[in-house]
């Protein structure tokens, strides 16, 4: 079981930056890959960034590449999302979510669903 607690959201002007944090409690944090989702009013929830259990493999939605950076510090049980050059289109509720990564004897992996979710944090980009 993981409990995810988010922080760092708020109001920012266009072109500004925010750093979101997701602090996880639980001994199995290292065994979980983490993704950042967002959902804007009237739009479908979308995965914008994800990171592997060891922090090495990272991926981003194409529109976020170069502006957003996901990272994790397993010693602190925390995942971060650095957001730069924010635009009004980035206004949304942002969620962190974790999924179990099962490592098998042959070195392959099986990922579970995004089972553990934070409460969400509001990001508003407006002048």
mmCIF file of N, CA and C in Angstrom, residues 9 29 47 50 53 57-58 72 89 107 111:
data_model
loop_
_atom_site.group_PDB
_atom_site.id
_atom_site.type_symbol
_atom_site.label_atom_id
_atom_site.label_comp_id
_atom_site.label_asym_id
_atom_site.label_seq_id
_atom_site.Cartn_x
_atom_site.Cartn_y
_atom_site.Cartn_z
ATOM 1 N N UNK A 9 1.280 22.933 -6.130
ATOM 2 C CA UNK A 9 0.400 23.600 -7.063
ATOM 3 C C UNK A 9 0.093 25.014 -6.618
ATOM 4 N N UNK A 29 7.719 1.794 -2.091
ATOM 5 C CA UNK A 29 7.825 2.887 -3.045
ATOM 6 C C UNK A 29 8.823 2.573 -4.154
ATOM 7 N N UNK A 47 -1.943 11.229 -19.181
ATOM 8 C CA UNK A 47 -0.630 11.004 -18.603
ATOM 9 C C UNK A 47 0.367 11.916 -19.293
ATOM 10 N N UNK A 50 6.199 10.130 -16.921
ATOM 11 C CA UNK A 50 6.340 8.913 -16.127
ATOM 12 C C UNK A 50 7.806 8.620 -15.896
ATOM 13 N N UNK A 53 11.115 2.764 -11.817
ATOM 14 C CA UNK A 53 11.406 2.580 -10.401
ATOM 15 C C UNK A 53 12.760 3.137 -9.993
ATOM 16 N N UNK A 57 14.610 5.535 -16.574
ATOM 17 C CA UNK A 57 13.741 5.651 -17.730
ATOM 18 C C UNK A 57 12.682 6.717 -17.468
ATOM 19 N N UNK A 58 12.663 7.729 -18.339
ATOM 20 C CA UNK A 58 11.696 8.810 -18.225
ATOM 21 C C UNK A 58 11.057 9.051 -19.580
ATOM 22 N N UNK A 72 12.865 11.455 -9.450
ATOM 23 C CA UNK A 72 12.481 10.840 -8.191
ATOM 24 C C UNK A 72 13.692 10.682 -7.296
ATOM 25 N N UNK A 89 -2.722 26.662 -21.261
ATOM 26 C CA UNK A 89 -3.171 25.319 -21.609
ATOM 27 C C UNK A 89 -2.715 24.275 -20.591
ATOM 28 N N UNK A 107 14.566 -11.194 -16.015
ATOM 29 C CA UNK A 107 14.870 -9.781 -16.174
ATOM 30 C C UNK A 107 13.773 -8.952 -16.801
ATOM 31 N N UNK A 111 4.075 -4.582 -15.406
ATOM 32 C CA UNK A 111 3.560 -3.414 -14.713
ATOM 33 C C UNK A 111 2.088 -3.593 -14.377
#
